Structures are given as C-alpha cells and as structure tokens.
Steps between C-alpha positions, in 0.01 A plus 500: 500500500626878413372783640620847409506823747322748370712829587896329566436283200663229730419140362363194777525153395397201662613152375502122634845406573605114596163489721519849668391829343728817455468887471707679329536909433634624227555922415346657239808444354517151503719430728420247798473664852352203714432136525370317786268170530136500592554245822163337589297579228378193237379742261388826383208624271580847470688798667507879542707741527461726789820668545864449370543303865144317539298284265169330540443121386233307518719188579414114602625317798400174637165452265435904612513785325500847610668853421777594630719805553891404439751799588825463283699677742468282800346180329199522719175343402169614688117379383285737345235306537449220726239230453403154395423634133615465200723836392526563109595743277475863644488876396622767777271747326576922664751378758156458720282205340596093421323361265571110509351183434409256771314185602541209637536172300245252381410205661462161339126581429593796294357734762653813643551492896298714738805775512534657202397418144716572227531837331666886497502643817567878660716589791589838655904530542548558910805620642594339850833534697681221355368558163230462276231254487120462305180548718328190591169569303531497148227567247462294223494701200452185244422116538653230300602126620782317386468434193408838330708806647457868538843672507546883513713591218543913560355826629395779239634833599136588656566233747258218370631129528505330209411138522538216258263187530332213299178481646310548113708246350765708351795782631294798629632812680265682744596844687374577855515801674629529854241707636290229544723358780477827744367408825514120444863433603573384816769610737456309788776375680631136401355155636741353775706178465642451792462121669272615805271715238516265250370213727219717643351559179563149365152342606322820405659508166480101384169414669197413259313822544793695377518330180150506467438892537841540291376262260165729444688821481515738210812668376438818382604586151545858449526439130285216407538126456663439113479167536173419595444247775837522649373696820254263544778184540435321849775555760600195653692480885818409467820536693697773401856604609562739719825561710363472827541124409830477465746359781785683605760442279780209592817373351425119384769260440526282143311178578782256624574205318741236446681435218662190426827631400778665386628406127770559261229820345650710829792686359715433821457132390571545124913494566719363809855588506688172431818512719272560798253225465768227432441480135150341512181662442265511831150462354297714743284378757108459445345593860193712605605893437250713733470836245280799580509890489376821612219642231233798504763727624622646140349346187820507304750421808518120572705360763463124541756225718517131508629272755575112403433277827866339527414082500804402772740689539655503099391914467285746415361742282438872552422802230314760540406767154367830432323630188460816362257537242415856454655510138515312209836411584450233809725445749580293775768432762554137671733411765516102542712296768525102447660294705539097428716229624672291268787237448787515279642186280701345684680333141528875392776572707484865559767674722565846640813692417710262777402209268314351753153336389167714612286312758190367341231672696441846360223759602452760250365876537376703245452832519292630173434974421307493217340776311306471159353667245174427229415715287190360221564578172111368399247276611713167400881635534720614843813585542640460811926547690591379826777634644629241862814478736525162643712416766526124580681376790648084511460438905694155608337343786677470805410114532849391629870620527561435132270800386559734820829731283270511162423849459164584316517561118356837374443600127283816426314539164371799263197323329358667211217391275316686158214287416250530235157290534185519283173272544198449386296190696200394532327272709186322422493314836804451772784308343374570156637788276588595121718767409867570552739592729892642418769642754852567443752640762845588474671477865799638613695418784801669701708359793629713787694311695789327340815531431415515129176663404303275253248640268266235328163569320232282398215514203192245535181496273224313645175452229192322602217454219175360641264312210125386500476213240131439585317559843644155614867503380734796605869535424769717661862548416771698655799564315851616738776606456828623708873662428767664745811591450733759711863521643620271801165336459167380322189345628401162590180395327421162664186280389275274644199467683194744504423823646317495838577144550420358829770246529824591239709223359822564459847259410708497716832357302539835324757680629600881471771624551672798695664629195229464237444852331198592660379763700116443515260207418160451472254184392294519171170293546269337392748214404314143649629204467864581599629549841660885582873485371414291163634730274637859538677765358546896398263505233168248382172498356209349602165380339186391724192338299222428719103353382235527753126382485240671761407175595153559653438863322469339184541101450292417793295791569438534872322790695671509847579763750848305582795726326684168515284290268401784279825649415660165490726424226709189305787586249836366367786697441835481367880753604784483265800711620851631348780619666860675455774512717927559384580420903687149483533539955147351517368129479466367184096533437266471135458829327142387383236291685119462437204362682128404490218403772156566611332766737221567698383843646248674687399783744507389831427749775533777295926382368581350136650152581610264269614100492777425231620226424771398277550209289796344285784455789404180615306598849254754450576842647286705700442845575248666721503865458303847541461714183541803707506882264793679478503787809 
C-alpha cells in the first residue's frame, strides 16, 4: 500500500516482508528516511496519514481488527477504536469525522450477529490525553453484508462523501451530504474492559433477553437501505471478543519432547579430527535428547537448548542456539559441548612424543562456537556459510600407573563451510514424496595447534531424486559424492553402515595409523551390507537405489488409525560405492564394493524407522535404524 502526504509530498509504503509487515518513509525526493516493522499486527486494510510522525491503520490481530494510531517516532501503537467488530477501510474526512466500515462476521447460517450488521459507518474524531480515539456510537450511514460492499471513494470540495456500491447490479456512485449527521453522533465516553467490569456485565450482556431485544432492534440509516433487505437480516447471539477475556500475559515454554537422537546431519558430527580420536570414526550415540525453548517473547528471536540424558557414564550432550530472524539474511549462533568415552586400538600402536604407547581408555571433550548464516535466494534455493572453532581435547584415564604421566592431547580447529541447497518435495502421505533434493558444500578446515599448520578443504555433492512410478511403486536415488585435498593433510571418508543406526558395525582388523595423512574423518552412509572400515579413502562416489511399495495405502487398502500399519512400507534396494586414495600407510582395502537387500519402514511414535537387511555375504546383515532429518 502507498499513501502520499498531501503538503511534504513524503511517500508511506507498507509491504509484507518474510511474515512481518514494514513502513517505510521516503522524501519527496525519493530518498528513504525510515523503516521499521509493524510488530503484532497480521494485517492491514488500509491506512492514513495523520501527521509526518502518526498514521492510522485499520490493522488485524488475532482474528480482530481495529484502527490503530502508530507514531513513527517512538514506534508506539494505541487503538482508535476498540471493539469486537470488524474494522475496514476508512476515510478521516475534516480532521473531525471517521467514516469506516464495520460489522461483525457471519455465522454459518449466513446471518449477521446481534452487534453490528455490515455496512459504512460515522464516527466523530475525539481527542483524549494519550491520544485520539472514535466515539463509541457510530451511525450507520449505508448497509451492505459481505458479499456486496459500500466503500467511500472521495469527498467533493463541498464536503459530500462520495460512495461507491453495487446494490443495482452494476458500479454506482452516490454523494451524501454531511449535514445529515449533526446531532446524531455520539460522544459518550468509551465502554469499560476491565476484568471486574467486564464480569459484571457478562450475564446482563449474554443472557437470552439481551439477544432477543438486540435481535428486534432497528439500525437507523440516515441515508437509506441500497440493498434492500439487508437491515432486516436477523442478529444472532454469539460470543464475541473482547479484551476483558484475555489472561494476563505469560511466557510459555516450547512443548518438551524427546528426541531420539543425535546424527551425522549435526554439523559438530559431520567431521572428527583424526589424530585425536585414534584414527577411527566414533559413530555418535542414539539416546533420548530432551530439546525445548523459550517462545512468545520476540517473534523473530529464537533461543532453543537440548540436553541428551547420558546412558552410564560414556557422556553427554549439551548445545544451546539463538536465532535471529528479523532480516532476510538469518542468523544463528550455537555453542555445543560433547563429551564421550572411548577406547583406542590397541593394534594401532599410537605413542606420545616419549614413544611410549597411549593408554587405551580415552574421554574426549568437545567444545563447539558456531555461528551461521541463510540467506534464500527463492522459494526452492538457500545459500547458507558456517563459520566454527573447535577445540577438542584427548583425556587419558587415570586407570592405573601406566597412564598417570600422559598429558591430555589438544588440537583446536577453524571450521568453515559455504553450502548451497535447493528443494522442491512433496509429500503425499509420511514417508512418501516426489521431487528432488541437491546440496553441495565446500568445507574448509584450519588447525591451530601444531607445530605445522595444515590446511585441507573438502567439496561433497549430495543429489537425491524421489520418483512415483504408479501410486503403489516409488523409487528414490541419491547420488554422492566427496573430494579433499590440502597441505599436511586430507580427509578421511570412511564407509559403512547407515545413518542413525542403533547398533554400528564396524571391523575391527583395519588398522590406521599415526602417520597416515589425515587430519579429519568423517563416515559417508547409507552403505549396508558392509561393516564401518570396509573401504575408505580421500575421495569416492556413491549411488543409493531404493523401491518402496506403501504396502497397506495401496496393495492392501486398509483404513486404520495406527500410523504403524498405515504408513508401513516393503522395498529392496541396492549401494554401489567408488573410492580413491594415493596413501600406501593404510591397510590394503577394495576401491569398489556393491550391495543389495530388503527393507521395511514405518512411523512409529511419531520417528521414521527402518529394518534393512542385506543379502549376498553369506549371513544376512541387519540394520535397525531411525531416518531422523537433517537439524
């Protein structure tokens, strides 16, 4: 909406921005002079322009609409008018008369309430200490319902309202003069919504004889009815808003929940320094993660934490993350703090600059700053950078003598990632999706605390293409694909297994070791059929076909209320992987493997899980997993 002052030649514009609606001021010269948001406020249907510092909009807020009077200067917003109806477009006509429409809305029977039927409606202008506000008496000038509308549309220099309807069928304009209105505008003072008042008048106001005498009453129409039998529309009793009703406000909480896990999709989890967890990938725990946050405090400030319940005495999981968004530009700041027990090889045969071999029984601590940024460049494409310092820190139990003189192991990371993801899904039912899916990232990755700085970067592509042969058959396939390179260093990419697996194979005759040229590793999944450690190296591809039938959506139709049955599903699937390595330290291991099964998923209480189970190796292998999104 534009509005232009009349004498400054200053230009108002209001527009919808990312959910919230702005203001901005420009000079008559084009130049912008202000911009704030319109907090609280769902809507508008119109505005004013009082001043250069105060505007009037007739603006919607939780299913009610009234006008308001918003001060540029301080941001204030005070009502104008204040009432259960319905506030439309509005004249200020003389800096002393409102001319708006009003009503309340139809019920389901197509009948007008007992309040206030639709139509054009006259105000006097009153001033009052904090401000200005409407009297509490309108006339109504013209009736119309819902369907046809009478909308002023100027004032001829005489002073006459012009008013545009459709009562006869076609566009007509009618003029009306104000004289009609003197001595029929109220300026009585304004009914009282205070708890105490508002309760005392309660039974009065909704009892039965109320609504009958209000349903018998006659508006007045000072300029006749154009459209007919409108006046005569039967007012029904029904409960209106009014803010007497509302309960002081409180701060409520995020409804708690637990949620079974953290996964490789947490960026804290995507890479783990090699040197100080022993070579081998630690597949993250799956255990209950109690999340929650504060909301209703700032609509574009989030804060939210999570706590995972430690199972023994192996660790724990903290983070807690704020974010901002006010602009199209969101951003967010994380701090996360793992710590996890673990055991080194014992075959490896790592030592500390003595020579002398490191105890087996680690504890590692994490500490994770991260702050990121996500800016949308349309409705399917976002680009987003993360910019992390990691500091890791190798703690050697003190179990015995032996491991009493190992000092702890630092190393301190600069983490950056640019990634670029675009989408476009859609689900027909849980589980059950077309479209396509496509994310590449290039990561790179700084030490701090060596001797010798390494630098090492990484580029992975990761395309997913979801296919509906017929309403029974669906196919999905995920192409991957992974390169590092960098000095002093590269990354690990290890395969096998499946992300959120519940209990990870891994084989435990590979052996890495101390030397290897590698600063970082992570695990690229799904790979089933093949233990963690299979294959590995610095660069690979990977190709995941996977055929699923909605079992009882479509073959054997069944109506049920049980998400387990109805989303249940059968497929087979088949992984083929391809990887590169130049390192000759490491255990001999194929460069290209393959695989094929069966699976089986569902929704149960509310998490993706899945059964697979591969075939081909002799004994079948098994996976049970959740398909948890990426955070």
């Amino acid at each position: 909406m534009v509005k232009v002052a009349g004498q400054t030649g200053s230009i108002f514009i209001i527009f919808p921005w990312k959910g919230t609606l702005i203001l901005e001021k420009y000079n008559n010269t084009g130049t912008k002079v202000y911009r704030n948001s319109l907090k609280g406020m769902d809507g508008i249907a119109g505005f004013e322009i009082i001043t250069e510092d105060e505007l009037w909009l007739s603006a919607h807020k939780n299913g009610v609409s009234d006008m308001v009077s918003f001060r540029l200067s301080s941001g204030k917003v005070q009502p104008v008018t204040d009432d259960p109806y319905d506030q439309g477009a509005f004249e200020v006509v003389q800096d002393s008369l409102l001319v708006f429409r009003s009503g309340y809305p139809l019920t389901v029977s197509g009948r007008d309430t007992f309040e206030r039927p639709y139509g054009l409606y006259a105000s006097p202008v009153l001033q009052e200490r904090r401000g200005y506000r409407a009297g509490d008496d309108p006339v109504l000038l013209v009736a119309d319902s819902m369907w046809l509308k009478a909308d002023v549309t100027g004032i001829t220099p005489e002073g006459a309202l012009v008013i545009a309807h459709t009562g006869s069928g076609s566009l007509q304009k009618d003029t009306f003069r104000l004289e009609a209105l003197d001595g029929r505008l109220s300026l009585k003072e304004g009914t009282s919504v205070r708890k105490t008042e508002f309760l005392r008048e309660r039974k009065y106001r909704d009892s039965l004889g109320k609504a009958i005498r209000e349903a018998d009453k006659d508006y007045k129409n000072e300029f006749g009815n154009i459209f007919g039998t409108n006046l005569g529309q039967q007012d029904t009793a029904r409960e209106v808003f009014l803010p007497g009703k509302e309960e002081n406000y409180r701060i409520r909480l995020y409804k708690a929940y637990f949620n079974a896990g953290i996964n490789n999709a947490y960026f804290i989890n995507k890479y783990q320094p090699y040197k100080a967890y022993g070579g081998t990938y630690k597949v993250p725990e799956l255990g209950a993660m109690f999340t929650g946050g504060v909301a209703d405090i700032f609509e574009d400030h989030h804060l939210n934490f999570g706590f995972r319940l430690p199972v023994g005495n192996n660790g724990s999981d903290f983070y807690t993350l704020y974010r901002n968004l006010t602009r199209r530009t969101d951003w967010e700041l994380m701090y996360f703090r793992k710590v996890e027990q673990t055991s080194l090889d014992r075959d490896a045969y790592w030592t500390d600059e003595r020579g002398m071999p490191y105890p087996t029984s680690v504890r590692i601590r994490t500490d994770y700053l991260g702050l990121g940024f996500h800016y949308p460049l349309n409705l399917h494409w976002r680009l987003s950078a993360n910019l992390a310092i990691r500091k890791d820190k190798l703690i050697f139990l003190s179990t015995d003598r032996y491991s009493l003189p190992f000092a702890p192991v630092h190393e301190l990371w600069n983490i950056n990632s640019l990634k670029l993801k675009g989408a476009q899904v859609r689900y027909s039912a849980p589980l059950t999706r077309t479209g396509w899916s496509l994310e590449a990232s290039a990561d790179g990755m700084v030490s701090g605390m060596r001797k010798e700085s390494s630098i090492v970067y990484a580029l992975q592509l990761d395309a997913q293409h979801y296919l509906k042969l017929s309403e029974a058959v669906r196919v999905e396939t995920a192409f991957r694909a992974g390169f590092s390179r960098g000095r002093n260093g590269m990354v690990l990419y290890n395969f096998g297994g499946v992300n959120g697996n519940l209990a990870p194979l891994r084989d435990e005759d590979r052996i890495f070791p101390q030397d290897a040229p590698y600063i970082m590793q992570t695990l690229v999944t799904p790979f089933r059929g093949y233990p963690q450690n299979s294959m590995y190296g610095s660069a690979y591809t990977l190709l995941n076909l996977d055929i699923y039938v909605p079992l009882f959506r479509t073959l054997i139709p069944v109506h049920t209320g049980f998400s387990f049955i109805r989303n249940f599903q059968l497929g087979v699937w088949s992984d083929a992987a391809h990887t590169w390595r130049q390192e000759h330290v490491l255990s001999p291991a194929p460069d290209f493997l393959y695989s094929y099964g069966l699976s089986a998923r569902t929704i149960l209480a509310g998490y993706p899980i899945r059964i697979d189970m591969a075939l081909g190796r002799g004994q079948p292998v098994w996976y049970l997993s959740l398909d948890l999104p990426a955070q």
